[in-house]
mmCIF file of C-alpha atoms and ligand atoms in Angstrom:
data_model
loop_
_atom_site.group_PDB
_atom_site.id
_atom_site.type_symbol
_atom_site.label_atom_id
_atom_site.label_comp_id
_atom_site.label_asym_id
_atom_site.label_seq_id
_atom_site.Cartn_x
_atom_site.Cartn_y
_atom_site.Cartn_z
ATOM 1 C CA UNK D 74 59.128 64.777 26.398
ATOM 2 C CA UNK D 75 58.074 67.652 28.602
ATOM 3 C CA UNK D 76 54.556 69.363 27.430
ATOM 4 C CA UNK D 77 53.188 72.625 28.233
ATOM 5 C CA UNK D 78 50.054 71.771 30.108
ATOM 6 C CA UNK D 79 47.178 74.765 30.343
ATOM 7 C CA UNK D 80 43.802 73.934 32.449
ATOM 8 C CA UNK D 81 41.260 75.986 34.613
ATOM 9 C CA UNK D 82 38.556 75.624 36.661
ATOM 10 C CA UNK D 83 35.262 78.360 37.156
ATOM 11 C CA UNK D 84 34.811 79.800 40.481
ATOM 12 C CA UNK D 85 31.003 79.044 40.476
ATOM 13 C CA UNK D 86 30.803 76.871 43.524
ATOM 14 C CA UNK D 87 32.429 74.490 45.988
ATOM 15 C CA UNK D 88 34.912 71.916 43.961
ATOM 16 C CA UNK D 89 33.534 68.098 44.133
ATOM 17 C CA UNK D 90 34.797 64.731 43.690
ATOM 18 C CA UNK D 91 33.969 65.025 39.705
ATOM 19 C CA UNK D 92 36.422 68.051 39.499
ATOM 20 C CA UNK D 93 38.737 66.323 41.286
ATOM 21 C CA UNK D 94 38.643 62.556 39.777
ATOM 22 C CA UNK D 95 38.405 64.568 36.556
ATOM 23 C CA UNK D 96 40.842 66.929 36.540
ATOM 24 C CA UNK D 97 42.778 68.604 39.640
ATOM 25 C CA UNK D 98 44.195 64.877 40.475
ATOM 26 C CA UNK D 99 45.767 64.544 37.390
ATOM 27 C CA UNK D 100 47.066 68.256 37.516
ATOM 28 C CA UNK D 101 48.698 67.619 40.663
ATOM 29 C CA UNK D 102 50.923 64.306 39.293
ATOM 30 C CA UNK D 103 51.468 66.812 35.860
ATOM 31 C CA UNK D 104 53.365 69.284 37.513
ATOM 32 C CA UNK D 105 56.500 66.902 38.199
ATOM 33 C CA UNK D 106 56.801 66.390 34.815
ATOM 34 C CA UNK D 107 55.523 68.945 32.978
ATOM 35 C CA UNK D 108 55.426 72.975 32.473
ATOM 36 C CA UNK D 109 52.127 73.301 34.071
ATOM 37 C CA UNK D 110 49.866 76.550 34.149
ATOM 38 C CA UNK D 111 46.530 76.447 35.817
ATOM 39 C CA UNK D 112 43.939 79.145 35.872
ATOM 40 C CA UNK D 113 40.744 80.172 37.613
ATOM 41 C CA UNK D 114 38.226 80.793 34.996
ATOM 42 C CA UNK D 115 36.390 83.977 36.298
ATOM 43 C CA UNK D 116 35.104 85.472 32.932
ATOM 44 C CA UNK D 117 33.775 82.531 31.797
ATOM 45 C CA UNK D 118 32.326 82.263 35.590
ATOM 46 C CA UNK D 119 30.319 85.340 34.577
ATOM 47 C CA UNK D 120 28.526 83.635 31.582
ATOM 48 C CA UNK D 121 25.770 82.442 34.356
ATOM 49 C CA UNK D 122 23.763 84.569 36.555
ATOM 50 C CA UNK D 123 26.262 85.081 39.851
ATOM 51 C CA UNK D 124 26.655 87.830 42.771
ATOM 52 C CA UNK D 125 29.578 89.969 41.755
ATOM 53 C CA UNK D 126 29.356 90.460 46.004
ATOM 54 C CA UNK D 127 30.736 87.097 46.255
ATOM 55 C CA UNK D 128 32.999 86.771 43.337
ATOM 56 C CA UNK D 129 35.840 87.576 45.281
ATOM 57 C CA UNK D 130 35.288 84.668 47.776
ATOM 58 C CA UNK D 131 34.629 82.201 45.495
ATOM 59 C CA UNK D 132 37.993 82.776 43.871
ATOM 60 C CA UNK D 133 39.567 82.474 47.251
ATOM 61 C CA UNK D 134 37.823 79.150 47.676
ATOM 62 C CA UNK D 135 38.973 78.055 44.222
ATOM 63 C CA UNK D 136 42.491 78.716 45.008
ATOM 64 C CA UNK D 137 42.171 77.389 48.793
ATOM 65 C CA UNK D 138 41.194 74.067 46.795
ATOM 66 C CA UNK D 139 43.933 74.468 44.091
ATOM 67 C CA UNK D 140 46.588 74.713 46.496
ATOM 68 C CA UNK D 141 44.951 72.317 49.565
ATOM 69 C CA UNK D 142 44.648 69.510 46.750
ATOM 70 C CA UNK D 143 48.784 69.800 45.411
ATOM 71 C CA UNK D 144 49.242 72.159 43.036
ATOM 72 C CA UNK D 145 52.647 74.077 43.670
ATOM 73 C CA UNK D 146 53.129 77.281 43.001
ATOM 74 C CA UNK D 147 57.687 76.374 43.226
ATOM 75 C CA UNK D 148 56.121 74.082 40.337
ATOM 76 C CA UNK D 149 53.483 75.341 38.609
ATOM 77 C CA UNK D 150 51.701 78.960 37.536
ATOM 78 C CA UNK D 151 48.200 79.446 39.322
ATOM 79 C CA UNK D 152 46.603 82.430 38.383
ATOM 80 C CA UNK D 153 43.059 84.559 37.640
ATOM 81 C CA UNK D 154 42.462 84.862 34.313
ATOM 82 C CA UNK D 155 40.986 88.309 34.583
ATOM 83 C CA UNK D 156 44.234 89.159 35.957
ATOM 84 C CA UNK D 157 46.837 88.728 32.290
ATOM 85 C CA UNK D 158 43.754 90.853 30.093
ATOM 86 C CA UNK D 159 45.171 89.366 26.936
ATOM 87 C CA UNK D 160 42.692 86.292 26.753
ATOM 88 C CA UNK D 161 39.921 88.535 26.066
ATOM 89 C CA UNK D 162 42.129 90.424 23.402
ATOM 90 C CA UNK D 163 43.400 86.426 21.946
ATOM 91 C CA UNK D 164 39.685 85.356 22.464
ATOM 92 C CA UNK D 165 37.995 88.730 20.028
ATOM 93 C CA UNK D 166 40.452 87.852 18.038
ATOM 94 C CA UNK D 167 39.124 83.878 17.654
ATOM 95 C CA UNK D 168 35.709 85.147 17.271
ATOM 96 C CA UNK D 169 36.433 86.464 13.709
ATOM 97 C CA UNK D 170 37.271 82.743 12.621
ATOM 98 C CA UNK D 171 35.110 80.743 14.270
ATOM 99 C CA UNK D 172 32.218 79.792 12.362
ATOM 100 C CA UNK D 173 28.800 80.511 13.932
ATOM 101 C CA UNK D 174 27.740 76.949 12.780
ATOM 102 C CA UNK D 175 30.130 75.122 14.980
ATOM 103 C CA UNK D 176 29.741 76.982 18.163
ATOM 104 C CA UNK D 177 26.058 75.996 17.687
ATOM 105 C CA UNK D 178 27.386 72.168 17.917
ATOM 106 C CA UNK D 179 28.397 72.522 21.363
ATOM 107 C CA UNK D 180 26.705 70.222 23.851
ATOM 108 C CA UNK D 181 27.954 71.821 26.710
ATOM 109 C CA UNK D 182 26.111 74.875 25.206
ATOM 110 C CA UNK D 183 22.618 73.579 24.406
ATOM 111 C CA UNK D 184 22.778 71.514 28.256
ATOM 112 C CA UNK D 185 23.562 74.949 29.834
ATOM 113 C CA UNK D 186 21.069 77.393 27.699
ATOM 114 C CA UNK D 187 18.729 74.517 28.842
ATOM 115 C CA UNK D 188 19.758 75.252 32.881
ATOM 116 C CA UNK D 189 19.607 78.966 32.396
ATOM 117 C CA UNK D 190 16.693 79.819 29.940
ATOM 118 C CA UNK D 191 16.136 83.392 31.199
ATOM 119 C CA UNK D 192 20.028 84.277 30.848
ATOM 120 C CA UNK D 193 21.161 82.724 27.655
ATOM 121 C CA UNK D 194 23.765 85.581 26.728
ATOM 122 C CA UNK D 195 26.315 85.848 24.037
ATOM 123 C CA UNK D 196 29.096 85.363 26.237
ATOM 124 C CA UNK D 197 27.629 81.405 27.181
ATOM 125 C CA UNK D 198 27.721 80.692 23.097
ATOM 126 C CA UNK D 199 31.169 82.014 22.960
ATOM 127 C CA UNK D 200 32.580 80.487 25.770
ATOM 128 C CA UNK D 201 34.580 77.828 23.884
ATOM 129 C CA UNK D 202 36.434 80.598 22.208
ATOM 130 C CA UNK D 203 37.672 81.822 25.250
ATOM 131 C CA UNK D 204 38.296 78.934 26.228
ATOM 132 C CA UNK D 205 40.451 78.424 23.196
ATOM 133 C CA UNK D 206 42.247 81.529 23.587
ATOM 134 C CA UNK D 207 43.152 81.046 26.738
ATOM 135 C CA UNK D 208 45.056 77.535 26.308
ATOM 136 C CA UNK D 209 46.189 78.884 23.165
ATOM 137 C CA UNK D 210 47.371 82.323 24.576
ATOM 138 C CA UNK D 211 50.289 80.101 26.430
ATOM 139 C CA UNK D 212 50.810 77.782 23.194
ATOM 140 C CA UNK D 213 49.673 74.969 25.622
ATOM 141 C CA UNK D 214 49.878 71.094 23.823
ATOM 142 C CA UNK D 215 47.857 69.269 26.743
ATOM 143 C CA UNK D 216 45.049 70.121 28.553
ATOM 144 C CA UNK D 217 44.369 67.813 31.353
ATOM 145 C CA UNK D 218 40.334 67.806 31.592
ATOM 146 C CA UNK D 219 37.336 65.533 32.023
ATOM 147 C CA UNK D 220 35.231 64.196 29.553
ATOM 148 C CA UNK D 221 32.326 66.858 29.182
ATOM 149 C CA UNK D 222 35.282 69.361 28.358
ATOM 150 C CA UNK D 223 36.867 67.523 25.087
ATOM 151 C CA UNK D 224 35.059 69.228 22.899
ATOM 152 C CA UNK D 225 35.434 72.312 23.748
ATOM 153 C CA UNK D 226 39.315 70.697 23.066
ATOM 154 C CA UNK D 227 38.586 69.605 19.687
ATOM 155 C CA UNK D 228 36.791 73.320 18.784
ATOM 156 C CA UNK D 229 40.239 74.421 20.207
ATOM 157 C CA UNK D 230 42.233 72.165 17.873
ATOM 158 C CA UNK D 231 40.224 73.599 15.142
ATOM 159 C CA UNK D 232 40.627 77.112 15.903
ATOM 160 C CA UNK D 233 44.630 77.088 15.460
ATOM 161 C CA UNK D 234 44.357 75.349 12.653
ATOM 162 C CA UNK D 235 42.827 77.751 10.818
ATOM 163 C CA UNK D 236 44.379 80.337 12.480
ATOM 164 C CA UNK D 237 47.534 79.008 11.053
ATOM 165 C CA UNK D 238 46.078 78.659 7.728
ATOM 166 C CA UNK D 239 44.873 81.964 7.567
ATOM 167 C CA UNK D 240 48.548 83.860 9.700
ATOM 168 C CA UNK D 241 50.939 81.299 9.393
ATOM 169 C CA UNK D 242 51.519 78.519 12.070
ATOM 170 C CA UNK D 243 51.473 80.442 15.097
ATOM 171 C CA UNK D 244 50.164 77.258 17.831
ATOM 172 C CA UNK D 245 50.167 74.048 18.597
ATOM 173 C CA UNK D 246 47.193 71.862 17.916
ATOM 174 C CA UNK D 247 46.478 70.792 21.766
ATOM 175 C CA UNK D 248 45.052 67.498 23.071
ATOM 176 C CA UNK D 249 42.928 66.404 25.760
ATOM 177 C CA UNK D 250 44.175 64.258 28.816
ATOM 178 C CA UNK D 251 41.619 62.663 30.101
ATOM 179 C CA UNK D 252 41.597 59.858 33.720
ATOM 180 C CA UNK D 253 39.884 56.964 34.152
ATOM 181 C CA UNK D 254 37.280 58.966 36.306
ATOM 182 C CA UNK D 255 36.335 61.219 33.893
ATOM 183 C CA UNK D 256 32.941 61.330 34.214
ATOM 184 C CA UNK D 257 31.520 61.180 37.681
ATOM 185 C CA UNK D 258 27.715 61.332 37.838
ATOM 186 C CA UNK D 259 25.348 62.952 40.461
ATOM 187 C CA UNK D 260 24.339 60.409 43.186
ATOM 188 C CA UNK D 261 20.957 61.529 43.616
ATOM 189 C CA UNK D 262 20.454 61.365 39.535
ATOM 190 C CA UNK D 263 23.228 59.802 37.789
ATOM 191 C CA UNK D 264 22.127 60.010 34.059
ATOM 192 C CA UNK D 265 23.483 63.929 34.525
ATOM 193 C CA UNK D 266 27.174 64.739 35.325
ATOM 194 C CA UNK D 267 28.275 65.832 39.116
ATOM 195 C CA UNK D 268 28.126 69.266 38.717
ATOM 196 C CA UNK D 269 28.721 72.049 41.150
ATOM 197 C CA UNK D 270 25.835 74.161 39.501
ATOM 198 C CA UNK D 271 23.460 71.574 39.733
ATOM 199 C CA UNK D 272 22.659 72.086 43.217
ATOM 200 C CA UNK D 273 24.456 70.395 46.510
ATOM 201 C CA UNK D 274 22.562 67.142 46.452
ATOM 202 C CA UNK D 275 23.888 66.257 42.820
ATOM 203 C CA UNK D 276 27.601 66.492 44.354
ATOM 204 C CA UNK D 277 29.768 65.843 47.172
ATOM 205 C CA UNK D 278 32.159 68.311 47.195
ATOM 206 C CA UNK D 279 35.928 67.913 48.604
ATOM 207 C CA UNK D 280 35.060 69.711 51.781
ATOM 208 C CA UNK D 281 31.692 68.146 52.626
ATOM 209 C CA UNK D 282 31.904 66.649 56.414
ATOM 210 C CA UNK D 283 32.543 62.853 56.718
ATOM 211 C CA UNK D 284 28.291 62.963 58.227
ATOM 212 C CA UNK D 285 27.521 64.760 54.909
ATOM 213 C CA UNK D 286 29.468 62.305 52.323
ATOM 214 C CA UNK D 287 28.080 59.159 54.482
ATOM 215 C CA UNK D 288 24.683 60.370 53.973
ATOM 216 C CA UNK D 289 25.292 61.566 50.252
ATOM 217 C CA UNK D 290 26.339 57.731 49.521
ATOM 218 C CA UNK D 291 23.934 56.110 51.651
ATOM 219 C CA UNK D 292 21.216 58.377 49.570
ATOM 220 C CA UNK D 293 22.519 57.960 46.211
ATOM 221 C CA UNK D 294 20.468 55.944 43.606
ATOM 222 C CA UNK D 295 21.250 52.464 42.459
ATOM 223 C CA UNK D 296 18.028 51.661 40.338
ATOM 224 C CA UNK D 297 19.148 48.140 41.299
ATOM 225 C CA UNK D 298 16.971 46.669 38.587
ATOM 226 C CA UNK D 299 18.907 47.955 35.948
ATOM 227 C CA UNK D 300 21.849 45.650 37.232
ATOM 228 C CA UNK D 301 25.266 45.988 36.316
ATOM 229 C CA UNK D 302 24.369 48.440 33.611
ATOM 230 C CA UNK D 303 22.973 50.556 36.393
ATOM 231 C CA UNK D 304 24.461 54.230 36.256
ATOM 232 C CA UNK D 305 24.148 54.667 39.726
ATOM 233 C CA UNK D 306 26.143 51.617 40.433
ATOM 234 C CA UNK D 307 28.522 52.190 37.817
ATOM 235 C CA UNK D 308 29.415 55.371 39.281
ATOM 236 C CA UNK D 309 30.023 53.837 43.060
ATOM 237 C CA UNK D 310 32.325 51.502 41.301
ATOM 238 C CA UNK D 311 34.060 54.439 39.084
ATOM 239 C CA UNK D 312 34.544 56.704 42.200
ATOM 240 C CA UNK D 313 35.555 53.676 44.130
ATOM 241 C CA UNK D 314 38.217 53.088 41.682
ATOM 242 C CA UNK D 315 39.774 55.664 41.216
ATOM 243 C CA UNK D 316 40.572 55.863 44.986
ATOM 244 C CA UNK D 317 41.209 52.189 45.627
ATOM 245 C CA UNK D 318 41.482 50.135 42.723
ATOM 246 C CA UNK D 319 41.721 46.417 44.467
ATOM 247 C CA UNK D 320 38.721 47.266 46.740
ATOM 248 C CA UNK D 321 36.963 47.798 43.636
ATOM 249 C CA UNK D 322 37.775 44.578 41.705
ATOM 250 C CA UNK D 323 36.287 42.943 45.132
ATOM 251 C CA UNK D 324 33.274 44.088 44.931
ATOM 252 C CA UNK D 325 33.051 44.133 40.993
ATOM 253 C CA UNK D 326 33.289 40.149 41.971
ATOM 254 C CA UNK D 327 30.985 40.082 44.289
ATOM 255 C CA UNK D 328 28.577 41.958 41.756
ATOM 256 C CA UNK D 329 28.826 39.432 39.543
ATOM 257 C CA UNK D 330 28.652 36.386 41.413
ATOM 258 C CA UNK D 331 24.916 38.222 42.763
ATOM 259 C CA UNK D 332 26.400 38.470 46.277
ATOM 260 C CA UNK D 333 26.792 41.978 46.751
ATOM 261 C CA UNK D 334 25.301 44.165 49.103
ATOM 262 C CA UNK D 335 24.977 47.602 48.202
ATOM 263 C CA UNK D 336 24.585 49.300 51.680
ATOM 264 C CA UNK D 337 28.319 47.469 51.865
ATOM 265 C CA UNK D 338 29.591 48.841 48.665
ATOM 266 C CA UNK D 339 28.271 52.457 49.921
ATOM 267 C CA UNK D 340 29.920 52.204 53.449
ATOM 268 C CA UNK D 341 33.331 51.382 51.761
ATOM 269 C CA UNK D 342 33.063 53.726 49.586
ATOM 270 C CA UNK D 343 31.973 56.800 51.666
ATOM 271 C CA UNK D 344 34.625 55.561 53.591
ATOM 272 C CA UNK D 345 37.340 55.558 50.998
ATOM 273 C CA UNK D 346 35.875 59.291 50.402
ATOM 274 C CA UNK D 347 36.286 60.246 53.891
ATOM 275 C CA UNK D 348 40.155 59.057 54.112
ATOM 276 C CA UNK D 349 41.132 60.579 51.127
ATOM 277 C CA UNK D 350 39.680 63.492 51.539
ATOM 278 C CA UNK D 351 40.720 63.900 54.773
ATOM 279 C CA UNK D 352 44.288 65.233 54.558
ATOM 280 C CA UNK D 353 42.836 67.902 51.622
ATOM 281 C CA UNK D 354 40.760 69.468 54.118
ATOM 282 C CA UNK D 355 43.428 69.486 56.983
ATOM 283 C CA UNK D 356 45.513 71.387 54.682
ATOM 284 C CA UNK D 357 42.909 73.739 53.367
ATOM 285 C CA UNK D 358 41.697 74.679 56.944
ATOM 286 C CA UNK D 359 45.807 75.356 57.685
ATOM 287 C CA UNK D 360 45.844 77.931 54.311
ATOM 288 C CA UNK D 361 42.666 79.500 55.078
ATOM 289 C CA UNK D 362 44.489 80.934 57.954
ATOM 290 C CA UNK D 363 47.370 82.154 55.074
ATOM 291 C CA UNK D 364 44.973 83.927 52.827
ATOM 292 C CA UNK D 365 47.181 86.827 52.607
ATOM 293 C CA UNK D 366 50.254 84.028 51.108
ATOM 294 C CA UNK D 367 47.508 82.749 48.998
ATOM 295 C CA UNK D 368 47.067 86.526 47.273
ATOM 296 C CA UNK D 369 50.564 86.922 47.088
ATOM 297 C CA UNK D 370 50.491 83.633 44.883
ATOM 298 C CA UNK D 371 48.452 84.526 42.197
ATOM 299 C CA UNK D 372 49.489 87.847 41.728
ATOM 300 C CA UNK D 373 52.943 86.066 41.124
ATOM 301 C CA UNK D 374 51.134 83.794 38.909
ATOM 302 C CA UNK D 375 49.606 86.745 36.753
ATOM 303 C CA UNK D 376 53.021 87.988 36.511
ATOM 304 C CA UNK D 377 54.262 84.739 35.277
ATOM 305 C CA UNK D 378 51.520 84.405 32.893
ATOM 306 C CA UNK D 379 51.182 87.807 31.947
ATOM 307 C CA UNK D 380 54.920 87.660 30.079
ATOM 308 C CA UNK D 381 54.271 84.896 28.316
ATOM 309 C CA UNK D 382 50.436 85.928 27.024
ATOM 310 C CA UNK D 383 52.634 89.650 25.988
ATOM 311 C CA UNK D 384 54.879 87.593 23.558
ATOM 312 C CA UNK D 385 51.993 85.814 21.982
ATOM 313 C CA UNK D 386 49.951 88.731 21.679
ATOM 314 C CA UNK D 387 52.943 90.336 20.166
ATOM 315 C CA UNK D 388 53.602 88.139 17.391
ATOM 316 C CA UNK D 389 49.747 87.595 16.564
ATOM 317 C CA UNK D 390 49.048 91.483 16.484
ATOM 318 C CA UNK D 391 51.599 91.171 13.774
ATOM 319 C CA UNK D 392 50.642 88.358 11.993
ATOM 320 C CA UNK D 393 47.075 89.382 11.643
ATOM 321 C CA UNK D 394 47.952 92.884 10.340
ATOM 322 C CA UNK D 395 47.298 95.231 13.293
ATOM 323 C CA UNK D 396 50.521 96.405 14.721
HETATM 324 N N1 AQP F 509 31.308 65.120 36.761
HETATM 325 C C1 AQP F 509 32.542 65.271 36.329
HETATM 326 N N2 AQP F 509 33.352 64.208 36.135
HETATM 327 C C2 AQP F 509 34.644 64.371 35.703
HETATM 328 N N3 AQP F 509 35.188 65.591 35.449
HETATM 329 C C3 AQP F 509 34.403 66.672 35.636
HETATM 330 N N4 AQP F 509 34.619 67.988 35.484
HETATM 331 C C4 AQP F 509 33.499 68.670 35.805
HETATM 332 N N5 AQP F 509 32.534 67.833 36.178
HETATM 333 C C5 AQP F 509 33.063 66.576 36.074
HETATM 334 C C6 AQP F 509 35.892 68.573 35.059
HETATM 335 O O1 AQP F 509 36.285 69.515 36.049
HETATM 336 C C7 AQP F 509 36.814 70.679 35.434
HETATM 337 C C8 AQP F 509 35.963 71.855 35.901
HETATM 338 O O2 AQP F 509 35.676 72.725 34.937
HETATM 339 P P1 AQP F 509 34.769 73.997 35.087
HETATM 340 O O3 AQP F 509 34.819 74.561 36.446
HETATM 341 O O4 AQP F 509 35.180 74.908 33.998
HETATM 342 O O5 AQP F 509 33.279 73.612 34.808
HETATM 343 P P2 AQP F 509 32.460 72.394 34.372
HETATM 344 O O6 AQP F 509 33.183 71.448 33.484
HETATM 345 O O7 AQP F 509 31.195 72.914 33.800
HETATM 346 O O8 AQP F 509 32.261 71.718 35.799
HETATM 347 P P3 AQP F 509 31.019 71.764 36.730
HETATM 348 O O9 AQP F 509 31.412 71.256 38.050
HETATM 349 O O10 AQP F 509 29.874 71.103 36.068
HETATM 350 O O11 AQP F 509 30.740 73.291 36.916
HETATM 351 P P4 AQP F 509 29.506 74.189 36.533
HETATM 352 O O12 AQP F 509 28.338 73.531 37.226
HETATM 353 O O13 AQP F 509 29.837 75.523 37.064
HETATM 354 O O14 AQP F 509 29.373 74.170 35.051
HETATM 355 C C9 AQP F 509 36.794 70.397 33.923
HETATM 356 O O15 AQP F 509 38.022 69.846 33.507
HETATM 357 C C10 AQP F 509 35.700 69.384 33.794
HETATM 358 O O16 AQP F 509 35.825 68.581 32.646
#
């Protein structure tokens, strides 16, 4: 059965092997079998402190890393979400039925007002909701995402429900997809999650130079007397998986038996790094020379996108009394 897929990504920083493992790999394998649409987030970029200056660039970058890593525009819609204006509209909208109680639930909510204490605005508390309205906006049933984003899912879930209750049933109740890889910790401190806003020695990200990624690995922690249960060896093994799943069950052997070295686990796995991401950087280089081509395919995108957000806004402006 084909599914409508919706997912998106924040232009707050360079893309890294969590975002990937996480999510864009599994986007890229969706689109042959799926209706696929994938956005760049760049209101809900706005809900930390950023340089509006640079905006513009990092949404470039974004799509540079969209497109370098598979996605297809022939198969897929890529667009900017501030480009089809009706997920703010969809997302006021959500606001009115979304109890305060359960956006006050949100882990991904108290971890970031936690990161940004002199900037916690109202726009970081409603965040799911937009997030809600913008899967919903399309009537998406999948959203392809890694693990720290499923609730924000399940808050989704919960918001067409009672949307339907309240206006008739109007959307689908969408699920998560989630990989094997879909949490990928921060080398130097793997109790947190990779994250691009944690700073650049708590990721590698997809275009970090084969010197950079050796030394990243080489660096990261291991807390070797935590043995198997240690997170920073757990995480060598889950990014070492998902790239090269026999070299993995070797050295998950050799871990067990007590004969493993861990400066050889890191070299084969900075290596596996390096060769995968090897032929994503060799095409981003090639479309940062087509940035013009890259424009062109958003704005087709937000055309795309833009006709299908009209006909839901259409039919819930009527169903909630307003037009
Ligand atoms: N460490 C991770 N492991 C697996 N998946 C991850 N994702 C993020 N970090 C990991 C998934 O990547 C997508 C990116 O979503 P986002 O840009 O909206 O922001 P995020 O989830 O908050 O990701 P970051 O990298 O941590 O960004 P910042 O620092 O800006 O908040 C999502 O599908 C996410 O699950």
């Amino acid at each position: 059965m084909k599914n409508l897929i919706f997912s998106g990504m924040q232009p707050t920083g360079a893309l890294h092997l969590g975002n990937y493992l996480g999510a864009l790999k599994q986007w890229v394998d969706l689109q042959d079998e799926h209706n696929c649409i994938f956005c760049i987030v760049d209101y809900h970029a706005m809900t930390i402190d950023y340089n509006p200056k640079k905006m513009p660039e990092r949404i470039t970058e974004l799509a540079l890393d969209y497109l370098a890593a598979g996605l297809d525009p022939e198969k897929s819609i890529i667009f900017i979400q501030s480009h089809v204006p009706e997920h703010t509209e969809l997302a006021w909208i959500f606001n009115t039925i979304t109890p305060l109680g359960e956006l006050e639930r949100m882990t991904q909510f108290k971890e970031k007002s936690a990161q940004h204490r002199k900037n916690v605005n109202a726009g970081l508390f409603t965040y799911p909701i937009l997030q809600a309205a913008d899967i919903l906006l399309y009537k998406a049933d999948r959203v392809p995402v890694g693990e720290d984003q499923v609730q924000h899912v399940e808050m989704t879930r919960d918001i067409a429900k009672k949307f339907n209750k309240k206006f008739n049933k109007t959307f689908p109740e969408p699920k998560p997809i989630l990989t094997e890889a879909a949490r990928i910790m921060s080398p130097t401190d793997p109790t947190k999650k990779m994250s691009k806003s944690l700073g650049d020695k708590h990721y590698i990200a997809l275009t970090d130079s084969a010197d950079v990624i050796r030394k990243k690995i080489r660096s990261a922690v291991t807390d070797t007397s935590q043995g198997a249960d240690s997170p920073g060896v757990k995480n060598l093994f889950a990014i070492l998986e998902a790239f090269d799943e026999d070299a993995a069950k070797g050295f998950k052997m050799e871990h067990k038996s007590g004969s493993l070295k861990y400066s050889d686990l890191k070299d084969v796995v900075a290596n596996t790094i390096i060769g995968h991401l090897a032929p994503f950087q060799e095409r981003r280089r090639e479309l940062e020379a087509e940035k013009e081509r890259v424009a062109e395919i958003l704005i087709n995108g937000a055309d795309q996108a833009q006709k299908i957000a009209q006909k839901t806004m259409q039919e819930v402006r009527k169903k909630i009394g307003v037009r």
